[in-house]
Short mmCIF file of C-alpha atoms and ligand atoms in Angstrom, two decimals:
data_model
loop_
_atom_site.label_atom_id
_atom_site.label_comp_id
_atom_site.label_asym_id
_atom_site.label_seq_id
_atom_site.Cartn_x
_atom_site.Cartn_y
_atom_site.Cartn_z
CA MET E 1 -9.67 39.18 -5.28
CA VAL E 2 -12.60 37.60 -3.64
CA ASP E 3 -14.91 38.85 -0.97
CA LEU E 4 -17.43 36.46 0.80
CA LEU E 5 -20.74 37.57 1.92
CA LEU E 6 -22.69 35.31 4.35
CA GLY E 7 -25.54 35.09 6.85
CA LEU E 8 -24.38 34.70 10.48
CA GLN E 9 -27.81 33.62 11.98
CA TRP E 10 -30.40 31.10 10.78
CA GLY E 11 -30.60 32.33 7.41
CA ASP E 12 -32.75 35.39 5.95
CA GLU E 13 -30.44 38.06 7.48
CA GLY E 14 -30.92 40.18 4.46
CA LYS E 15 -28.23 38.57 1.97
CA GLY E 16 -29.90 39.39 -1.18
CA LYS E 17 -30.56 43.10 -0.30
CA ILE E 18 -26.85 43.60 0.55
CA VAL E 19 -25.42 41.70 -2.64
CA ASP E 20 -27.63 43.75 -4.58
CA VAL E 21 -26.19 47.01 -2.78
CA LEU E 22 -22.59 45.85 -3.12
CA THR E 23 -22.76 44.69 -6.81
CA LYS E 24 -21.82 47.86 -8.27
CA ASP E 25 -18.19 47.38 -6.87
CA TYR E 26 -17.74 43.83 -8.35
CA ASP E 27 -17.18 42.17 -11.64
CA ILE E 28 -18.66 38.86 -10.62
CA ILE E 29 -21.29 37.63 -8.04
CA ALA E 30 -21.06 33.86 -7.58
CA ARG E 31 -23.28 31.72 -5.39
CA PHE E 32 -21.37 28.95 -3.64
CA GLN E 33 -23.80 26.52 -1.98
CA GLY E 34 -27.56 25.90 -1.27
CA GLY E 35 -30.32 25.72 -3.85
CA PRO E 36 -33.80 26.88 -4.08
CA ASN E 37 -34.32 26.32 -0.26
CA ALA E 38 -32.94 29.91 -0.18
CA GLY E 39 -35.17 32.91 -0.83
CA HIS E 40 -33.14 36.30 -1.40
CA THR E 41 -35.24 39.16 -1.62
CA LEU E 42 -34.23 42.54 -2.91
CA GLU E 43 -36.09 45.62 -3.74
CA PHE E 44 -35.54 48.79 -5.76
CA ASP E 45 -37.59 51.09 -7.68
CA GLY E 46 -40.74 50.05 -5.83
CA ILE E 47 -40.39 46.43 -7.10
CA LYS E 48 -39.58 43.32 -4.92
CA HIS E 49 -37.76 40.42 -6.43
CA VAL E 50 -37.19 37.19 -4.78
CA LEU E 51 -34.28 35.13 -6.02
CA HIS E 52 -33.74 31.38 -5.12
CA THR E 53 -30.90 30.05 -7.14
CA ILE E 54 -29.88 33.05 -9.29
CA PRO E 55 -27.28 35.23 -7.69
CA SER E 56 -28.43 38.58 -6.43
CA GLY E 57 -26.31 40.56 -8.75
CA ILE E 58 -28.43 39.65 -11.64
CA PHE E 59 -30.02 43.19 -12.11
CA HIS E 60 -26.85 45.06 -12.52
CA LYS E 61 -25.58 45.24 -15.97
CA ASN E 62 -21.64 45.45 -14.91
CA ALA E 63 -21.69 41.94 -13.32
CA ILE E 64 -21.46 38.46 -14.35
CA ASN E 65 -23.44 36.08 -12.10
CA ILE E 66 -22.20 32.46 -11.60
CA VAL E 67 -23.94 29.64 -10.01
CA GLY E 68 -21.11 27.60 -8.61
CA ASN E 69 -20.41 24.01 -8.37
CA GLY E 70 -21.38 23.86 -4.77
CA VAL E 71 -25.00 24.84 -5.59
CA VAL E 72 -27.82 22.39 -6.24
CA ILE E 73 -30.22 23.29 -9.09
CA ASP E 74 -33.68 22.38 -9.55
CA PRO E 75 -34.45 23.09 -13.18
CA VAL E 76 -38.17 23.50 -12.68
CA ILE E 77 -37.68 26.26 -10.16
CA PHE E 78 -34.82 27.46 -12.14
CA ARG E 79 -37.10 27.99 -15.20
CA LYS E 80 -39.67 29.88 -13.09
CA GLU E 81 -37.03 32.37 -11.95
CA LEU E 82 -35.63 32.96 -15.41
CA ASP E 83 -39.33 33.55 -16.54
CA ASN E 84 -39.82 36.21 -13.72
CA LEU E 85 -36.73 37.90 -15.13
CA LYS E 86 -37.79 38.00 -18.68
CA LYS E 87 -39.61 41.38 -18.38
CA PHE E 88 -36.15 43.03 -17.24
CA ASN E 89 -34.63 42.43 -20.56
CA ILE E 90 -31.48 40.82 -18.90
CA ASP E 91 -28.97 39.07 -21.36
CA ILE E 92 -29.25 35.83 -19.42
CA VAL E 93 -27.02 33.89 -21.72
CA SER E 94 -24.14 36.17 -21.32
CA LYS E 95 -24.57 37.44 -17.79
CA LEU E 96 -25.65 34.14 -16.00
CA LEU E 97 -23.13 31.28 -16.23
CA ILE E 98 -23.73 27.75 -14.63
CA SER E 99 -21.03 25.20 -13.46
CA ARG E 100 -21.03 22.09 -14.99
CA LYS E 101 -20.19 20.59 -11.64
CA ALA E 102 -23.50 21.79 -9.95
CA HIS E 103 -25.72 18.93 -8.99
CA LEU E 104 -29.28 18.68 -10.21
CA ILE E 105 -32.29 18.18 -7.87
CA LEU E 106 -34.41 15.57 -9.44
CA PRO E 107 -38.26 15.38 -8.87
CA THR E 108 -37.72 12.31 -6.87
CA HIS E 109 -35.37 14.17 -4.66
CA ARG E 110 -38.23 16.38 -3.67
CA LEU E 111 -40.34 13.24 -3.06
CA LEU E 112 -37.58 11.70 -0.81
CA ASP E 113 -37.28 15.01 1.23
CA ALA E 114 -41.06 14.61 1.69
CA ALA E 115 -40.93 10.88 2.69
CA SER E 116 -37.89 11.66 5.04
CA GLU E 117 -39.75 14.44 6.91
CA ALA E 118 -43.02 12.46 7.16
CA ALA E 119 -40.98 9.34 8.52
CA LYS E 120 -39.56 11.82 11.21
CA GLY E 121 -42.78 12.87 12.52
CA LYS E 122 -42.56 15.40 15.22
CA ALA E 123 -38.70 15.38 14.93
CA LYS E 124 -38.86 16.71 11.42
CA ILE E 125 -36.36 19.17 10.32
CA GLY E 126 -38.79 21.56 9.07
CA SER E 127 -37.13 21.29 5.47
CA THR E 128 -38.26 23.48 2.85
CA LEU E 129 -39.03 20.28 0.88
CA LYS E 130 -36.96 21.22 -2.04
CA GLY E 131 -35.04 18.19 -2.16
CA ILE E 132 -31.85 19.75 -0.75
CA GLY E 133 -31.01 16.91 1.81
CA PRO E 134 -31.51 14.06 -0.74
CA THR E 135 -29.63 15.77 -3.69
CA TYR E 136 -26.44 16.45 -1.33
CA MET E 137 -26.70 12.92 -0.05
CA ASP E 138 -26.66 11.70 -3.67
CA LYS E 139 -23.61 14.12 -4.22
CA THR E 140 -21.48 12.90 -1.36
CA GLY E 141 -22.75 9.27 -1.93
CA ARG E 142 -21.19 9.66 -5.56
CA ASN E 143 -24.52 8.83 -7.19
CA GLY E 144 -25.63 12.49 -8.26
CA MET E 145 -26.23 13.91 -11.64
CA ARG E 146 -24.50 17.08 -12.63
CA VAL E 147 -25.14 19.93 -14.95
CA GLY E 148 -22.13 18.72 -17.24
CA ASP E 149 -24.00 15.29 -17.59
CA LEU E 150 -26.47 17.18 -19.82
CA GLU E 151 -23.95 17.68 -22.50
CA PHE E 152 -23.59 13.90 -23.14
CA SER E 153 -26.19 11.74 -24.98
CA ASP E 154 -26.72 9.12 -22.23
CA TRP E 155 -27.89 11.62 -19.42
CA LYS E 156 -31.56 10.42 -19.67
CA GLN E 157 -30.38 6.68 -18.98
CA LYS E 158 -28.54 8.37 -16.00
CA TYR E 159 -31.66 9.96 -15.03
CA ARG E 160 -33.65 6.90 -15.18
CA ALA E 161 -31.44 4.55 -13.27
CA LEU E 162 -31.23 7.39 -10.36
CA ALA E 163 -35.07 8.03 -10.33
CA ASP E 164 -35.90 4.24 -10.23
CA LYS E 165 -33.68 3.83 -7.23
CA HIS E 166 -35.31 6.83 -5.60
CA GLU E 167 -38.77 5.47 -6.24
CA ALA E 168 -37.70 1.96 -4.46
CA MET E 169 -36.42 4.18 -1.62
CA ILE E 170 -39.51 6.28 -1.23
CA GLY E 171 -41.27 2.85 -0.66
CA PHE E 172 -38.83 2.06 2.00
CA TYR E 173 -39.91 5.04 4.10
CA ASN E 174 -43.20 3.32 4.32
CA VAL E 175 -45.12 6.72 4.50
CA ASP E 176 -47.80 8.33 2.46
CA VAL E 177 -46.33 10.24 -0.23
CA GLN E 178 -48.81 10.81 -3.16
CA TYR E 179 -47.32 11.53 -6.56
CA ASP E 180 -47.71 11.30 -10.24
CA LEU E 181 -43.96 10.88 -11.46
CA ALA E 182 -45.09 11.06 -15.18
CA GLU E 183 -46.37 14.50 -14.64
CA LEU E 184 -43.20 15.59 -12.67
CA GLU E 185 -40.93 14.17 -15.21
CA THR E 186 -42.78 16.04 -18.25
CA GLU E 187 -42.28 19.20 -16.11
CA PHE E 188 -38.71 18.37 -15.35
CA PHE E 189 -37.48 17.36 -18.97
CA GLU E 190 -39.08 20.55 -20.31
CA ALA E 191 -37.29 22.55 -17.72
CA ILE E 192 -33.89 20.74 -18.65
CA GLU E 193 -34.37 22.04 -22.20
CA SER E 194 -34.55 25.64 -20.83
CA LEU E 195 -31.56 25.05 -18.74
CA ARG E 196 -29.49 23.68 -21.68
CA LYS E 197 -30.04 26.97 -23.50
CA LEU E 198 -27.81 28.77 -20.88
CA THR E 199 -24.13 28.93 -20.81
CA PHE E 200 -22.45 26.15 -18.90
CA ILE E 201 -18.71 26.65 -17.85
CA ASP E 202 -16.02 25.08 -15.86
CA SER E 203 -16.56 27.88 -13.05
CA GLU E 204 -13.32 27.09 -11.14
CA GLN E 205 -11.40 27.71 -14.31
CA TYR E 206 -13.36 30.74 -15.05
CA LEU E 207 -12.87 32.25 -11.73
CA PHE E 208 -9.13 31.42 -11.80
CA ASN E 209 -8.81 33.37 -14.99
CA ALA E 210 -10.93 36.11 -13.81
CA GLN E 211 -8.55 36.60 -10.59
CA ALA E 212 -5.61 36.46 -12.91
CA GLU E 213 -7.12 39.45 -14.81
CA GLY E 214 -7.67 41.40 -11.61
CA LYS E 215 -11.34 40.98 -11.58
CA LYS E 216 -13.28 41.41 -8.42
CA ILE E 217 -15.58 38.55 -7.11
CA LEU E 218 -18.16 38.68 -4.52
CA ALA E 219 -19.23 35.22 -3.15
CA GLU E 220 -22.88 34.90 -2.06
CA GLY E 221 -23.76 32.50 0.43
CA ALA E 222 -27.27 31.01 1.31
CA GLN E 223 -28.85 30.20 4.54
CA GLY E 224 -26.68 31.09 7.52
CA SER E 225 -23.96 29.79 9.84
CA LEU E 226 -26.18 28.16 12.32
CA LEU E 227 -27.58 25.98 9.64
CA ASP E 228 -24.22 24.85 8.49
CA ILE E 229 -24.01 20.91 8.21
CA ASP E 230 -21.04 20.90 10.48
CA PHE E 231 -21.19 23.93 12.67
CA GLY E 232 -24.79 24.64 12.98
CA THR E 233 -27.57 23.27 15.39
CA TYR E 234 -27.28 19.61 13.98
CA PRO E 235 -29.40 17.77 13.01
CA TYR E 236 -31.82 20.86 12.45
CA VAL E 237 -29.47 22.19 9.71
CA THR E 238 -29.22 22.28 5.94
CA SER E 239 -27.06 19.90 4.04
CA SER E 240 -24.12 22.25 2.94
CA ASN E 241 -21.57 24.23 4.40
CA THR E 242 -22.97 27.67 4.85
CA THR E 243 -19.76 28.99 6.47
CA ALA E 244 -16.84 30.74 4.91
CA ALA E 245 -15.19 27.43 3.94
CA GLY E 246 -18.04 26.42 1.71
CA ALA E 247 -16.97 29.31 -0.62
CA CYS E 248 -13.71 27.43 -1.31
CA THR E 249 -15.17 24.13 -2.08
CA GLY E 250 -18.28 25.70 -3.56
CA LEU E 251 -16.26 27.76 -6.19
CA GLY E 252 -12.87 26.27 -6.25
CA VAL E 253 -11.63 29.60 -4.62
CA PRO E 254 -8.31 28.93 -2.64
CA PRO E 255 -8.45 30.17 0.99
CA ASN E 256 -5.53 32.73 0.73
CA LYS E 257 -7.51 34.39 -1.97
CA ILE E 258 -9.99 35.41 0.36
CA GLU E 259 -10.01 39.19 1.47
CA ARG E 260 -12.81 40.45 3.15
CA VAL E 261 -15.59 38.37 4.73
CA PHE E 262 -18.91 40.26 5.16
CA GLY E 263 -21.09 38.76 7.80
CA ILE E 264 -24.59 39.77 7.83
CA PHE E 265 -27.13 39.64 10.82
CA LYS E 266 -30.46 40.97 11.90
CA ALA E 267 -30.53 43.36 14.90
CA TYR E 268 -32.70 40.66 16.48
CA ALA E 269 -32.80 36.99 15.55
CA THR E 270 -35.14 34.67 13.45
CA ARG E 271 -35.52 31.02 12.61
CA VAL E 272 -37.90 29.15 10.31
CA GLY E 273 -38.26 25.38 10.54
CA SER E 274 -37.50 23.21 13.64
CA GLY E 275 -34.58 23.31 15.96
CA PRO E 276 -33.26 25.11 19.12
CA PHE E 277 -33.57 28.81 19.27
CA PRO E 278 -32.49 30.02 22.96
CA THR E 279 -33.69 33.53 22.56
CA GLU E 280 -36.97 32.81 20.96
CA LEU E 281 -39.89 34.75 22.36
CA PHE E 282 -43.36 33.48 22.66
CA ASP E 283 -44.80 37.06 23.93
CA GLN E 284 -45.90 40.52 22.68
CA ASP E 285 -42.29 41.36 21.70
CA GLY E 286 -41.83 38.51 19.44
CA GLU E 287 -45.20 39.07 18.02
CA THR E 288 -44.24 42.80 17.22
CA MET E 289 -40.85 41.65 15.53
CA GLY E 290 -42.63 39.23 13.31
CA ARG E 291 -45.23 41.83 12.31
CA VAL E 292 -43.24 44.86 12.00
CA GLY E 293 -40.30 42.75 10.40
CA ASN E 294 -42.77 41.04 8.10
CA GLU E 295 -41.06 37.80 9.05
CA PHE E 296 -42.55 35.19 6.57
CA GLY E 297 -40.23 32.79 4.55
CA ALA E 298 -39.43 34.15 1.30
CA THR E 299 -39.44 30.45 0.00
CA THR E 300 -42.02 28.63 1.85
CA GLY E 301 -44.34 31.62 3.35
CA ARG E 302 -43.92 30.18 6.89
CA PRO E 303 -44.01 32.43 9.77
CA ARG E 304 -40.45 33.01 11.15
CA ARG E 305 -39.94 32.43 14.84
CA CYS E 306 -38.43 35.71 16.42
CA GLY E 307 -36.41 36.55 19.36
CA TRP E 308 -33.76 38.94 20.81
CA LEU E 309 -30.27 39.01 19.34
CA ASP E 310 -28.00 36.07 20.50
CA LEU E 311 -24.39 37.33 21.00
CA VAL E 312 -23.24 33.93 22.11
CA ALA E 313 -24.15 32.52 18.72
CA LEU E 314 -23.12 35.44 16.93
CA LYS E 315 -19.79 35.39 18.31
CA TYR E 316 -19.27 31.87 17.39
CA ALA E 317 -20.42 32.63 13.87
CA VAL E 318 -18.08 35.56 13.63
CA GLN E 319 -15.19 33.25 14.87
CA ILE E 320 -16.03 30.22 12.36
CA ASN E 321 -16.06 32.57 9.30
CA GLY E 322 -13.31 35.16 10.23
CA VAL E 323 -15.63 37.96 9.71
CA THR E 324 -14.05 41.13 8.91
CA ASP E 325 -16.91 43.51 8.36
CA LEU E 326 -20.31 43.30 10.01
CA MET E 327 -23.66 44.40 8.50
CA MET E 328 -26.73 45.10 10.79
CA MET E 329 -30.01 44.59 9.02
CA LYS E 330 -33.43 45.41 9.97
CA ALA E 331 -32.71 48.07 12.66
CA ASP E 332 -35.88 50.01 11.78
CA VAL E 333 -38.04 46.87 13.21
CA LEU E 334 -36.61 47.52 16.66
CA SER E 335 -37.83 51.22 16.70
CA GLY E 336 -40.49 51.53 19.36
CA PHE E 337 -39.20 48.94 21.94
CA ASP E 338 -38.62 50.61 25.37
CA LYS E 339 -35.79 48.16 25.99
CA ILE E 340 -33.62 46.10 23.73
CA LYS E 341 -32.14 42.90 25.22
CA VAL E 342 -29.23 40.91 24.31
CA CYS E 343 -28.25 37.62 25.16
CA THR E 344 -24.50 37.72 26.21
CA ALA E 345 -24.21 34.42 28.05
CA TYR E 346 -25.90 31.03 28.62
CA HIS E 347 -26.69 29.38 31.96
CA TYR E 348 -25.36 25.98 31.21
CA LYS E 349 -24.84 23.06 33.83
CA GLY E 350 -24.95 25.45 36.76
CA GLU E 351 -22.72 28.15 35.34
CA SER E 352 -22.51 30.90 32.99
CA ILE E 353 -20.88 30.38 29.58
CA ASP E 354 -19.94 32.58 26.79
CA HIS E 355 -19.46 29.99 24.18
CA LEU E 356 -21.72 27.78 22.11
CA PRO E 357 -22.13 24.28 23.79
CA TYR E 358 -22.64 21.06 21.91
CA ASN E 359 -26.30 21.30 22.63
CA ILE E 360 -28.35 24.58 22.87
CA GLU E 361 -32.03 23.03 23.37
CA SER E 362 -33.90 24.89 25.86
CA ASN E 363 -33.39 22.07 28.57
CA HIS E 364 -29.85 22.59 28.33
CA VAL E 365 -29.30 26.46 28.11
CA THR E 366 -30.93 29.50 29.31
CA PRO E 367 -30.00 32.78 28.01
CA ILE E 368 -28.81 35.59 30.51
CA TYR E 369 -29.58 38.92 28.96
CA THR E 370 -27.99 42.40 29.01
CA GLU E 371 -30.65 45.18 28.65
CA LEU E 372 -30.05 48.35 26.55
CA LYS E 373 -32.12 51.48 26.15
CA GLY E 374 -34.59 51.44 23.05
CA TRP E 375 -35.14 54.25 20.52
CA SER E 376 -38.41 55.41 18.95
CA ALA E 377 -37.41 57.39 15.93
CA ASP E 378 -38.60 56.09 12.59
CA LEU E 379 -35.31 55.11 10.67
CA THR E 380 -36.56 54.28 7.31
CA LYS E 381 -36.01 57.77 6.01
CA LEU E 382 -32.43 58.14 7.21
CA ASN E 383 -29.59 58.44 4.98
CA HIS E 384 -26.55 59.03 7.05
CA ALA E 385 -24.75 57.58 10.03
CA THR E 386 -24.75 60.75 11.76
CA ASP E 387 -28.65 60.80 11.89
CA LEU E 388 -28.97 57.66 13.93
CA PRO E 389 -30.62 57.83 17.38
CA LYS E 390 -28.12 57.83 20.20
CA ALA E 391 -29.69 54.66 21.70
CA LEU E 392 -29.09 53.00 18.38
CA ASN E 393 -25.46 53.91 18.38
CA ASP E 394 -25.19 52.81 21.79
CA TYR E 395 -26.47 49.50 20.74
CA ILE E 396 -24.18 49.41 17.83
CA ALA E 397 -21.08 50.23 20.10
CA PHE E 398 -22.11 47.67 22.43
CA LEU E 399 -22.04 44.93 19.80
CA GLU E 400 -18.86 46.10 18.31
CA LYS E 401 -17.16 45.88 21.49
CA GLU E 402 -18.65 42.38 22.23
CA LEU E 403 -17.70 40.98 18.76
CA GLN E 404 -14.68 42.98 18.16
CA VAL E 405 -15.45 43.68 14.44
CA PRO E 406 -16.78 47.01 12.99
CA ILE E 407 -20.42 47.26 11.83
CA LYS E 408 -20.11 48.70 8.42
CA ILE E 409 -23.60 48.79 7.26
CA VAL E 410 -26.88 49.59 9.00
CA SER E 411 -29.91 48.67 7.06
CA VAL E 412 -33.07 50.58 7.83
CA GLY E 413 -35.65 49.13 5.07
CA PRO E 414 -35.80 46.65 2.52
CA ASP E 415 -35.10 49.06 -0.34
CA ARG E 416 -31.61 49.37 -1.86
CA LEU E 417 -31.45 53.00 -0.79
CA GLN E 418 -32.40 52.28 2.79
CA THR E 419 -28.90 51.46 3.57
CA ILE E 420 -26.53 53.54 5.84
CA HIS E 421 -22.73 53.13 5.49
CA ARG E 422 -20.54 53.65 8.46
P1 GDP B 501 -31.89 36.49 2.64
O1 GDP B 501 -32.34 35.16 2.41
O2 GDP B 501 -30.89 36.49 3.62
O3 GDP B 501 -31.63 37.27 1.49
O4 GDP B 501 -33.14 37.26 3.34
P2 GDP B 501 -34.61 37.12 2.95
O5 GDP B 501 -34.86 37.97 1.62
O6 GDP B 501 -35.24 35.83 3.00
O7 GDP B 501 -35.25 38.09 4.13
C1 GDP B 501 -35.02 39.48 4.45
C2 GDP B 501 -36.31 40.19 4.36
O8 GDP B 501 -36.03 41.37 4.98
C3 GDP B 501 -36.87 40.53 3.03
O9 GDP B 501 -38.14 40.40 3.11
C4 GDP B 501 -36.26 41.98 2.82
O10 GDP B 501 -36.86 42.57 1.89
C5 GDP B 501 -36.30 42.39 4.13
N1 GDP B 501 -35.26 43.32 4.62
C6 GDP B 501 -33.83 43.35 4.14
N2 GDP B 501 -33.13 44.38 4.89
C7 GDP B 501 -34.23 45.00 5.61
C8 GDP B 501 -34.26 46.13 6.39
O11 GDP B 501 -33.32 46.79 6.78
N3 GDP B 501 -35.39 46.43 7.19
C9 GDP B 501 -36.70 45.88 6.68
N4 GDP B 501 -37.81 46.25 7.43
N5 GDP B 501 -36.82 44.99 5.99
C10 GDP B 501 -35.60 44.24 5.41
P1 IMO B 502 -31.91 31.86 2.83
O1 IMO B 502 -30.75 31.53 1.82
C1 IMO B 502 -33.96 30.23 6.34
C2 IMO B 502 -33.92 25.92 6.95
C3 IMO B 502 -35.25 25.16 6.73
C4 IMO B 502 -35.03 24.14 7.56
C5 IMO B 502 -33.61 23.77 7.52
C6 IMO B 502 -33.33 22.78 6.44
O2 IMO B 502 -33.02 32.55 2.33
O3 IMO B 502 -31.17 32.43 4.19
P2 IMO B 502 -33.60 22.29 4.06
O4 IMO B 502 -34.71 22.89 2.92
O5 IMO B 502 -32.22 23.01 3.47
O6 IMO B 502 -33.56 20.93 4.06
O7 IMO B 502 -34.13 22.97 5.25
O8 IMO B 502 -33.01 24.91 6.89
N1 IMO B 502 -33.53 26.87 5.66
C7 IMO B 502 -33.61 28.20 5.82
N2 IMO B 502 -33.97 28.97 6.49
N3 IMO B 502 -33.31 30.77 5.03
C8 IMO B 502 -32.90 29.87 4.32
O9 IMO B 502 -32.18 30.33 3.22
C9 IMO B 502 -33.04 28.68 4.60
N4 IMO B 502 -32.91 27.47 3.88
C10 IMO B 502 -33.15 26.41 4.52
O10 IMO B 502 -36.35 26.05 7.25
O11 IMO B 502 -35.26 24.66 8.91
MG1 MG B 503 -34.23 34.10 2.56
#
């Protein structure tokens, strides 16, 4: 049995927190796409952890964590993540398994990312500059290096040929990218040696066997549906399928084995990096959301753009992913707003529409809002659904009616315990 958990907006919905909350009910947590562009935060016992590549079930003794074939791994960042875990005495060799088919991010992929962004000038994607785009380009271009290559003696030749090609490509962009490749390579080769100490598996086979044994698997997504390479706000997207189908290709799980699809969304909306965001606020309300929600990127530290919940976009994400259960995050951040606004339609080409059109740039769509009453109670100490203020229950009921999917979890703070089940 396989359940999926994925973000329904532009990432940073709180996936790390909820995977950590749910892990007690699963035997295996498996990341299926993305790479260290992700920053998944979880908090318990007063400590905050940020994971980039390692699945968010790693702190639970009961679960095996798998980095699936759809993920791209930067050995240098991976090593830092492992170093951060050292003090927690986790048996990494038996608890963290890596797919041989996962692709490797080379130092030159990062440089290519920087060159590509610099060449785009004002039209830049706002990439995290972790080399994600260039690595997936090499994957689909059939040039990439995979974890499994490290088990063969010619991997360094493969590396050299690819890195040399990348250097020529960096020149092609004709932009100023400063680097010392020798230094980057020393760090990379050391990190590869750390990676080689871990357990490499044929993860699709492992997951097949696990299913045959009746194990419960939770697939952890990265980024969000609106950053999906096919269905997101292209070209301002990431380079992988962040939607439900990505779990099939990113883990080798057949679609008919997927049971529940958990869709996570914030009670409002945020976006980091460039690209359209119809409900973005440039006023005091947006500033309040950013400040109270502490909206700074977990990977890059950049401030996140904030705005009201966009139900047109959320409905689209629920539809594309086949969401069965919704989870609403950061409800506590909206405490204190007199009015809560929700975008229920767009004004587009002279009419009102409730589906996502091809282009949602601000010169094409204007959000149409429904206003609901706000609440002022501090939610962060609440434990039961029955304690939620009426105005929040009305907000939840309104969203459930619009989305036609139940909201099963309401999150009221970053800690594991600040989670209300309904
Ligand atoms: P992810 O990428 O989806 O895992 O999300 P991030 O970790 O990038 O961003 C979510 C941020 O919100 C983190 O700093 C979390 O600690 C925090 N967070 C998660 N849930 C809640 C919540 O219900 N309330 C508040 N105030 N913060 C939350
Ligand atoms: P998690 O898993 C939020 C955004 C970047 C940029 C675009 C492309 O923590 O939710 P990339 O580095 O992939 O080439 O960047 O996607 N982005 C994210 N935004 N959360 C993430 O991950 C993101 N990963 C990438 O800001 O706009
Ligand atoms: Mg994040």
